[in-house]
Coordinates of C-alpha atoms and ligand atoms in Angstrom, one line a residue:
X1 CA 38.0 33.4 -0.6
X2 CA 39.8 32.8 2.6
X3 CA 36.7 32.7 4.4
X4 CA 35.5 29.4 2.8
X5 CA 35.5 26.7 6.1
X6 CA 38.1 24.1 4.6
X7 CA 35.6 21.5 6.7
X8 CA 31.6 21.6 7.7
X9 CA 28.8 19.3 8.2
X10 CA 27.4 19.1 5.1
X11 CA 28.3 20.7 1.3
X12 CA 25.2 21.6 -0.5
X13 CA 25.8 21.3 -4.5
X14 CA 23.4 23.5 -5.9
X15 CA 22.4 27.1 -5.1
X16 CA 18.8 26.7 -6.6
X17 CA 15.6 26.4 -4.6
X18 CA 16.4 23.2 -3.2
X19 CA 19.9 23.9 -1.9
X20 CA 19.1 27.7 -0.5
X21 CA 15.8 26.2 1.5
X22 CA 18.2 23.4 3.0
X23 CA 20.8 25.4 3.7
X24 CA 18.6 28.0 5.4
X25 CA 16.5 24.9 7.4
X26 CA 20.0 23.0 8.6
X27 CA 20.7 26.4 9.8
X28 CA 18.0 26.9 11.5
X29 CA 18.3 23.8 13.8
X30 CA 22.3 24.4 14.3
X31 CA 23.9 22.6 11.4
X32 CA 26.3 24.2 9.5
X33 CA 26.8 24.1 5.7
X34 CA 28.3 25.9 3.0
X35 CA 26.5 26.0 -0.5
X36 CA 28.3 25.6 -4.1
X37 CA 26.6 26.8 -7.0
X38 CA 27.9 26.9 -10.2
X39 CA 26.5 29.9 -11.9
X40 CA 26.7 33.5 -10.5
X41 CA 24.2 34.8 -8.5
X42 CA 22.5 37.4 -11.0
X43 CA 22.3 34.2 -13.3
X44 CA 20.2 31.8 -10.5
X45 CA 17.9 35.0 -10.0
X46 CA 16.7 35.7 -13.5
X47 CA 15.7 31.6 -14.3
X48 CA 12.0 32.3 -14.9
X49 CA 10.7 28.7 -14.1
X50 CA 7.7 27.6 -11.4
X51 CA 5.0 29.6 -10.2
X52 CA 2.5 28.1 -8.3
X53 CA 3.3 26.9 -4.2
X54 CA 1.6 24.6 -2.7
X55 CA -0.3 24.8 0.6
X56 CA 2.2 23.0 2.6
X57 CA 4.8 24.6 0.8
X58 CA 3.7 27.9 2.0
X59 CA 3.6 27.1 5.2
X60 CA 6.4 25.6 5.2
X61 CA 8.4 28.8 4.2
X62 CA 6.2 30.8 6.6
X63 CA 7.5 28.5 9.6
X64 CA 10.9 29.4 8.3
X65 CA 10.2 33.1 8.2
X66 CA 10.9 33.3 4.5
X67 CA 7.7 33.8 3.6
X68 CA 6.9 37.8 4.3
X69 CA 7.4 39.4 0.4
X70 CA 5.2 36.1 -0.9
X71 CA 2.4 36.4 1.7
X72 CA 2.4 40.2 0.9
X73 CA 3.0 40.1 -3.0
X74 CA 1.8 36.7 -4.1
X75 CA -1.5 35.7 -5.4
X76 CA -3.9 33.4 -3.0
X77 CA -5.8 31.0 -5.6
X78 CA -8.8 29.6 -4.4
X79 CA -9.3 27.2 -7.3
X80 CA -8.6 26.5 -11.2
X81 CA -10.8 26.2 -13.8
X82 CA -10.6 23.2 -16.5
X83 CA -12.3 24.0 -20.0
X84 CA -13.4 21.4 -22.0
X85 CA -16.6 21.1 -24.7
X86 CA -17.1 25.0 -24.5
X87 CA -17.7 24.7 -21.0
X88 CA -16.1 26.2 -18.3
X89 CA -15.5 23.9 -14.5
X90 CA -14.5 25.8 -11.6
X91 CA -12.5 23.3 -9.4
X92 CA -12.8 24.7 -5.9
X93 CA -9.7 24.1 -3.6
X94 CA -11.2 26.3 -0.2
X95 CA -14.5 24.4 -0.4
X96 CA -13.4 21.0 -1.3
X97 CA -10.2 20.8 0.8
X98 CA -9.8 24.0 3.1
X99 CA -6.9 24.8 1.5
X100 CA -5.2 27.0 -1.3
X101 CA -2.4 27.4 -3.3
X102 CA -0.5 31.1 -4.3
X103 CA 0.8 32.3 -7.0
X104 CA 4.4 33.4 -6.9
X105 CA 7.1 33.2 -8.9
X106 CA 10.1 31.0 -8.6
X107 CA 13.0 33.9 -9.2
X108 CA 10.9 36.0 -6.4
X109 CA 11.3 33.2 -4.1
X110 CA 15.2 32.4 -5.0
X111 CA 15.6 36.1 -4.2
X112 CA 14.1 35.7 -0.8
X113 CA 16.4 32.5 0.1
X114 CA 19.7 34.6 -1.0
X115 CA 18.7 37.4 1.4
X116 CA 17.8 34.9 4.1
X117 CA 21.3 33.1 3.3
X118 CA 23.0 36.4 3.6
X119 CA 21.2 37.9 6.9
X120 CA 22.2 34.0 8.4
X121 CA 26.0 34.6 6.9
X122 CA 25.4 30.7 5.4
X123 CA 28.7 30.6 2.7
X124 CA 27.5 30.9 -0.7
X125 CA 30.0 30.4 -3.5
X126 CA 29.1 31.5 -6.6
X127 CA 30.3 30.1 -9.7
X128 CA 32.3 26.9 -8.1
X129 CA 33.6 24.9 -11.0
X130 CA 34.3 21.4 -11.2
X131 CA 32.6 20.4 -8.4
X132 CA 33.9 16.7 -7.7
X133 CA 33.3 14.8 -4.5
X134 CA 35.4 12.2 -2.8
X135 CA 34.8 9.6 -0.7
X136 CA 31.2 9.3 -1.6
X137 CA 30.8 6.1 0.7
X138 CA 34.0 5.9 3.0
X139 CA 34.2 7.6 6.1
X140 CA 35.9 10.9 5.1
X141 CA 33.3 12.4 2.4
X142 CA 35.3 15.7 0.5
X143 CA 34.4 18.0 -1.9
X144 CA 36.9 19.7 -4.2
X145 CA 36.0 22.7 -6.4
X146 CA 37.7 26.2 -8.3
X147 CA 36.8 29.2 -7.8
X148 CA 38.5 32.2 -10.2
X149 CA 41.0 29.3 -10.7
X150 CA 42.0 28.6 -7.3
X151 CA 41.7 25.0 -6.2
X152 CA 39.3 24.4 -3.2
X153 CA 38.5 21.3 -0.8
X154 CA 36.2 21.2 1.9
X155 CA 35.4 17.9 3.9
X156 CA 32.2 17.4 5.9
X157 CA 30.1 14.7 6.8
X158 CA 27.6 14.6 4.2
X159 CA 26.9 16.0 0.9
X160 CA 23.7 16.9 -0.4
X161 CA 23.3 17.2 -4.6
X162 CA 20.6 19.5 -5.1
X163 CA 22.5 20.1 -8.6
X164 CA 19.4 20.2 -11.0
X165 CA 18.4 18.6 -13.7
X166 CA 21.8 18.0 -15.2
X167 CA 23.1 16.6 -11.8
X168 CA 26.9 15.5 -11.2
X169 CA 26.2 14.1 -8.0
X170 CA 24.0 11.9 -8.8
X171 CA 26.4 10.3 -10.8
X172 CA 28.2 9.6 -7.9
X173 CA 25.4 6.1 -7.3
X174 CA 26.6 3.3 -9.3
X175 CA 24.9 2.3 -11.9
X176 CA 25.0 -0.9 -10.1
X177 CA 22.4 0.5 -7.4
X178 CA 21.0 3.2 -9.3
X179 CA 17.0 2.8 -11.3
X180 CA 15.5 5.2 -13.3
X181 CA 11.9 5.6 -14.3
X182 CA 10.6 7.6 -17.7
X183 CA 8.0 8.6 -19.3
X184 CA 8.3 11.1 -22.2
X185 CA 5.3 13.1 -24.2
X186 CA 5.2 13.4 -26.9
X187 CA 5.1 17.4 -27.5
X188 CA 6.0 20.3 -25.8
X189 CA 4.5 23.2 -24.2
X190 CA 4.8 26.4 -26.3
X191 CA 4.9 29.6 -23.9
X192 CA 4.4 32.8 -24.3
X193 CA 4.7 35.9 -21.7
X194 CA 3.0 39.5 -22.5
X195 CA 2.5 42.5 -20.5
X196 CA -1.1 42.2 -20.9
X197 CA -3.6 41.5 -18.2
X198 CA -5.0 38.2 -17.4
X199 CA -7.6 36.7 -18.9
X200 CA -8.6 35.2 -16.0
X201 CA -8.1 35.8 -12.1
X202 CA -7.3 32.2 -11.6
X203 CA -5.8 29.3 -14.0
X204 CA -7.4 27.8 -16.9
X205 CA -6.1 24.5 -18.1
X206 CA -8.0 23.6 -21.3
X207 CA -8.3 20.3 -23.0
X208 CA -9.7 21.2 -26.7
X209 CA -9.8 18.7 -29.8
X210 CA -6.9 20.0 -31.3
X211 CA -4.3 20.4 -28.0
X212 CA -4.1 21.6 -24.5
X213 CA -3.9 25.3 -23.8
X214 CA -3.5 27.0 -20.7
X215 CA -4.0 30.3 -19.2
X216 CA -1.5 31.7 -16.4
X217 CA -0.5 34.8 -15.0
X218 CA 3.0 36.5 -13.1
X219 CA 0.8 39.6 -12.3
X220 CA -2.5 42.0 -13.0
X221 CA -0.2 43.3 -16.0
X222 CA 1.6 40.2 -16.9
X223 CA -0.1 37.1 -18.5
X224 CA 1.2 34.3 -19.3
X225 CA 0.0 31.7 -21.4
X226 CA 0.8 28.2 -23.1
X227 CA -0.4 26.1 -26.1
X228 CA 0.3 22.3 -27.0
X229 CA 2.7 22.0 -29.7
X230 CA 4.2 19.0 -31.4
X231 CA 7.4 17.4 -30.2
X232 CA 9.5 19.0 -32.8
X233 CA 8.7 23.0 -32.7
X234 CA 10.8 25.4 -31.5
X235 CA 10.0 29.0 -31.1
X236 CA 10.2 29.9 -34.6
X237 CA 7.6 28.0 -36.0
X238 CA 5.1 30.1 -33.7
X239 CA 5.3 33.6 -34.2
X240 CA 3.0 36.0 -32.1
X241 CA 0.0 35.6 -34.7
X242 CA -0.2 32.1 -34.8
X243 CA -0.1 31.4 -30.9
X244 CA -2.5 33.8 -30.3
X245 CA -4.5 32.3 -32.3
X246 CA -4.4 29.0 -31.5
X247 CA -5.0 30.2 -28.0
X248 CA -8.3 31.5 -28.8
X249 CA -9.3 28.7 -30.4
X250 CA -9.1 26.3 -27.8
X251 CA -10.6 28.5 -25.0
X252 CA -14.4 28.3 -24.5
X253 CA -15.9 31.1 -26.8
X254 CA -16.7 32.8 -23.3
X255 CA -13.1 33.1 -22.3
X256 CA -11.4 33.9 -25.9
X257 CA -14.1 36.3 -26.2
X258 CA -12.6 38.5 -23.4
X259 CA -8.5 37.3 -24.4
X260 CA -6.2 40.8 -24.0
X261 CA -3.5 39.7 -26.9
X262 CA -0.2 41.7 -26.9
X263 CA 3.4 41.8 -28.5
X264 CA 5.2 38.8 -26.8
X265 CA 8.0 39.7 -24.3
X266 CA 8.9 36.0 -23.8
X267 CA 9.2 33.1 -25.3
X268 CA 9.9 29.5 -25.0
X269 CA 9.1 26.1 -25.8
X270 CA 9.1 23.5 -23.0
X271 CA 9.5 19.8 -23.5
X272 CA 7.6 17.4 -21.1
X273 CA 8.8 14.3 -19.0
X274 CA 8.0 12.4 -16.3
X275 CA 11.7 10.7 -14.9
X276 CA 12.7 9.6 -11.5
X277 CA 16.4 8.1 -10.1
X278 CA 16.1 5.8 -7.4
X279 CA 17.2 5.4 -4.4
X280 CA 18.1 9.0 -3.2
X281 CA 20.7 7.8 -0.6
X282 CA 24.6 6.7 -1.9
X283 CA 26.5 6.2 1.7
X284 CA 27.0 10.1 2.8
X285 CA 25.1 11.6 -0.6
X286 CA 21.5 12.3 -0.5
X287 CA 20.1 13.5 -3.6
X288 CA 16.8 16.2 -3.9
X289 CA 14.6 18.2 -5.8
X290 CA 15.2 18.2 -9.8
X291 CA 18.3 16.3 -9.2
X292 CA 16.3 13.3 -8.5
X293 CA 13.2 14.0 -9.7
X294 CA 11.6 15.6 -12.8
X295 CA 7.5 15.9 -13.4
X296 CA 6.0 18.0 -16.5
X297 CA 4.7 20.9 -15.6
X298 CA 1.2 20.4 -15.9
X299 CA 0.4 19.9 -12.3
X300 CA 2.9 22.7 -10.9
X301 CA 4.7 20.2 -8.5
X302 CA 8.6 20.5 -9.4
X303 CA 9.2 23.2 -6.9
X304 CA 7.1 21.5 -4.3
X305 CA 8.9 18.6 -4.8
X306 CA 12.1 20.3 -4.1
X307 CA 10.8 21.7 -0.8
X308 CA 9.1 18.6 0.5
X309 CA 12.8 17.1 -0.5
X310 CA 14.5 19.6 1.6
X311 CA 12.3 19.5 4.6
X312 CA 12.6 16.3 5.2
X313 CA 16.3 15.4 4.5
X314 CA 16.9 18.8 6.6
X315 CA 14.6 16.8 9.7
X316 CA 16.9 13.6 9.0
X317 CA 20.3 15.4 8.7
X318 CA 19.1 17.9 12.4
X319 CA 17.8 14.9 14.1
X320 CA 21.2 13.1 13.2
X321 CA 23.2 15.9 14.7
X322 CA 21.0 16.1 17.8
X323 CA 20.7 12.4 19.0
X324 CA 23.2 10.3 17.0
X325 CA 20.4 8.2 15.8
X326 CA 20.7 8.0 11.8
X327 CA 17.3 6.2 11.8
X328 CA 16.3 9.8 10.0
X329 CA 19.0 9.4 7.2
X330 CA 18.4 5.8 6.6
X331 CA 14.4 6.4 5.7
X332 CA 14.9 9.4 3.8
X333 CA 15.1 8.3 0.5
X334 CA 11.6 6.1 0.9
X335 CA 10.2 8.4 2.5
X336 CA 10.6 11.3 0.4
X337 CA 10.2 9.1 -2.7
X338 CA 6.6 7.9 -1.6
X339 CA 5.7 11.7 -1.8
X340 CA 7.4 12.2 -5.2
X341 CA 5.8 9.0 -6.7
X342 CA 2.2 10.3 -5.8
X343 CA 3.3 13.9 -7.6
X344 CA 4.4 12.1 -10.4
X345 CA 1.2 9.8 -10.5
X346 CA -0.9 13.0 -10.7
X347 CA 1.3 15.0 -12.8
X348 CA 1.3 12.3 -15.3
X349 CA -2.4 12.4 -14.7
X350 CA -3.3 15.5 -15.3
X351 CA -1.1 15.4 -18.5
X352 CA -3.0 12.5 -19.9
X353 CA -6.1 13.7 -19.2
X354 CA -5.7 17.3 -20.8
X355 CA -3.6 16.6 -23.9
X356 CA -4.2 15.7 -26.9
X357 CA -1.5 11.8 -28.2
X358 CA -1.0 12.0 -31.1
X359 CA -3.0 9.5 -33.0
X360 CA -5.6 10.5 -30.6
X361 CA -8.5 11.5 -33.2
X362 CA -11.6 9.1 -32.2
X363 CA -10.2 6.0 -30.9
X364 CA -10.5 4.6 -27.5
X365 CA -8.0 6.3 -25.6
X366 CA -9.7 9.7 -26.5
X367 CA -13.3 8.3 -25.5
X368 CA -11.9 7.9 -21.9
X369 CA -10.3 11.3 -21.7
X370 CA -13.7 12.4 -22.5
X371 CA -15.2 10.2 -20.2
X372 CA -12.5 11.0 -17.4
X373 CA -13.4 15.0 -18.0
X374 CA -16.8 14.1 -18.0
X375 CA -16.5 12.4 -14.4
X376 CA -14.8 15.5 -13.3
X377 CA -17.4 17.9 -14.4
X378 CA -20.1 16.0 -12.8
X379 CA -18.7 14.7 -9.4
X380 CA -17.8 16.5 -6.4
X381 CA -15.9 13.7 -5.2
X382 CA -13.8 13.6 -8.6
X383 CA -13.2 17.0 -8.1
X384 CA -12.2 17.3 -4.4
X385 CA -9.6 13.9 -5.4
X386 CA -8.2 16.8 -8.1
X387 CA -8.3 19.7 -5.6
X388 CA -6.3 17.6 -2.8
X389 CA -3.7 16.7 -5.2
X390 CA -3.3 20.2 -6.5
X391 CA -3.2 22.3 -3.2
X392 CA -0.5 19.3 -2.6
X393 CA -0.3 16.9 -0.2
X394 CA 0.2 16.7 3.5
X395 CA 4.2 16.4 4.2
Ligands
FAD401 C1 11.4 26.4 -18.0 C2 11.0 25.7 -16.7 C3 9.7 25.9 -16.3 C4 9.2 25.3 -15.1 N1 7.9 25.5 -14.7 C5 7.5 25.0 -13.5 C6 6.2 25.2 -13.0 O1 5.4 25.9 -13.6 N2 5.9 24.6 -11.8 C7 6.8 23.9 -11.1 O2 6.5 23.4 -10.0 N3 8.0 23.6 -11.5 C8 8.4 24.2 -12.7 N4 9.7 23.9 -13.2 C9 10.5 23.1 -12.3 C10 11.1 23.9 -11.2 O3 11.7 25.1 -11.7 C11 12.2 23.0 -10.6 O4 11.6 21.8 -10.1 C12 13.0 23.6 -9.4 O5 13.8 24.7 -9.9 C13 13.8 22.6 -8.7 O6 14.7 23.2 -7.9 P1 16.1 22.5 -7.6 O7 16.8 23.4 -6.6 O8 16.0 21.1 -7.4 O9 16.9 22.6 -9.1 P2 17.4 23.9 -9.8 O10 16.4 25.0 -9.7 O11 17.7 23.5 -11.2 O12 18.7 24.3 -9.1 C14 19.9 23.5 -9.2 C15 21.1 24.4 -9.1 O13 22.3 23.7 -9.2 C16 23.2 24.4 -9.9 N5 24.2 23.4 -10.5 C17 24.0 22.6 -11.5 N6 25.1 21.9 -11.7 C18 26.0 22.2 -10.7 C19 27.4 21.9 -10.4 N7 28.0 20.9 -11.1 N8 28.0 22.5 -9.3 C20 27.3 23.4 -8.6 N9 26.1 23.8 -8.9 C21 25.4 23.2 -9.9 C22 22.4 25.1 -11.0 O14 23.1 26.2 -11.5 C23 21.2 25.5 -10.2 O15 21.3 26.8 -9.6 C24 10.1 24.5 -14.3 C25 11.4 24.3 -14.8 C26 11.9 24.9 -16.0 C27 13.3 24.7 -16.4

């Protein structure tokens, strides 16, 4: 414990993706920081969340040199498929944009950043409680903590809150200056994992009459896959028999056809929202990644969000250290919320399109999704719109 700097440049809250990426990219350019994270490390590395990375994100982590075990293990994807009316739409992300995304899993990545934190000797501490900062907008930021009941303060310059979903920090903006923005579905995604191989070498998102469903994978032995399932469900109301077959169901006969159904290792029920706090900058906090920011799943962007966060406040925050000039700091929050914004947009998007509302049986709001998938299926330029989005954006 005695080795914990009692001052530093900047305290990261939050051990997750987010923090362990900034920590590792301040290093990197000769800032110093120490991370808290509230849970123990074996806890951070078995969260099974996000699995898809971006383009830029990629080569983001490649320019970091974090990116070795996912450029050997992960999965390039050169497009996804949508499925809709029996049919079966191959969106093509090489031809229409260049560019790909890859498949790899969240708790592989986390595992990378913890090594790279460790060969760097960046200060991790595991399970810091009560995390409280100090100071927020004075001149003499502090953070105050426990570990294993001994009380801890550390003051720095700035404090990052990369603190998740369920962010402290952020509370740390008064109310005053703080605006949030929401948008809740109404259902939830029902998952389900099985050691069964993939139905399909690349993503299926379906939109069928009766709900979304979509096909993923972790590897050539582990599928997994998610149906639509009203708001109220939890895991209990869908034993292996029904989701399987409510899975086939709403695949193309093609696809369901050639479905490899198994005994369920995993399985959860995920809840979808769309919910931003604005701005992302209180005096010497800067908020990123889920902290800020949270997008359903449907178009894979919460951990790409999270990096683009981190790049860009790590740029602001270096540049800062270099030349004095907090030009950097002040346009960070605008400039990483114009990027979020635009995820959000298509995440929302892609949601609308591919679910079905309910009260959604023949009405009007059901003749444009048809219409919408209808565009998609017959215009490149629809298509390439879709692809660009999906391999993300440029940073
Ligand atoms: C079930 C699930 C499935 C998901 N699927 C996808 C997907 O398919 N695609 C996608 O892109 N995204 C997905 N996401 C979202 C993605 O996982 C997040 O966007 C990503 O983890 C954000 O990283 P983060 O570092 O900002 O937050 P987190 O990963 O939540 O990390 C925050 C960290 O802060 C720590 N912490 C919290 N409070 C404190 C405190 N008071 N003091 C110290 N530490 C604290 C937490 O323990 C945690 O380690 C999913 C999320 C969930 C929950």
């Amino acid at each position: 414990m005695s080795e914990i700097a009692k001052k530093t440049q900047v305290v990261i809250v939050g051990g997750g993706p987010a923090g362990s990426l900034l920590a590792l990219l301040l290093h990197q350019q000769d800032v110093e920081s120490v991370i808290l994270e509230l849970r123990s490390r074996d806890h951070v590395l078995e969260r099974v969340r996000a699995g898809v990375i971006e383009y830029g994100s990629g080569a983001t982590l490649r320019e970091a040199g974090l990116a070795a075990r996912m450029d050997r293990e992960g999965f390039v994807h050169e497009g996804v498929n949508l499925a809709f009316s029996d049919r079966l739409l191959h969106i093509d992300f090489e031809r229409l944009t260049g560019k790909h995304v890859i498949v790899y899993g969240q708790t592989q990545l986390q595992r990378d950043l913890y090594d790279a934190i460790d060969r760097a000797g960046i200060t991790l501490v595991d399970e810091a409680e009560g995390v409280d900062l100090h100071d927020v907008d004075g001149g003499s930021p502090r953070v105050t903590f426990s570990q294993d009941g001994a009380e801890r303060e550390i003051t720095c310059d700035y404090i990052a809150g990369c603190d998740g979903v369920h962010s402290t920090t952020r509370d740390h903006i008064p109310d005053s200056i703080r605006q949030t923005f929401e948008r809740l579905y109404p259902f939830v995604w029902v998952g389900l994992l099985s050691e069964t191989p993939p139905v399909s070498d690349e993503l299926i998102y379906a939109n069928h009459p009766d709900g979304f469903a979509l096909c993923s994978m972790r590897n050539e032995n582990l599928s997994r896959y998610y149906v639509q399932g009203s708001a109220e469900d939890t895991t209990d109301d869908w034993p292996d028999d029904r989701f399987w077959e409510t899975l086939k169901a709403r695949l193309p006969r093609a696809v369901s056809d050639r479905l490899v159904t198994g005994p369920s290792v995993e399985k959860l029920v995920t809840p979808l929202r769309s919910w931003v706090s604005e701005p992302l900058r209180h005096g010497r906090l800067f908020l990123a990644g889920d902290a800020a920011h949270i997008v359903p799943p449907t178009g894979a962007k919460g951990l790409n969000l999270a990096i683009s966060d981190v790049v860009y406040l790590a740029e602001a925050l270096a540049g800062f250290y270099a030349t004095g000039d907090e030009t950097g700091l002040e346009e960070y929050s605008d400039r990483a919320l114009a990027r979020v914004w635009k995820a959000v947009r298509f995440s929302w998007w892609m949601t609308s399109t591919m679910h079905r509302f309910p009260g959604m049986s023949n009405d009007f709001d059901r003749r444009l999704q048809k219409t919408e998938l209808e565009y998609l299926f017959s215009s490149e330029n629809g298509q390439r719109s879709m692809a660009e989005n999906y391999v993300g954006l440029p940073l």
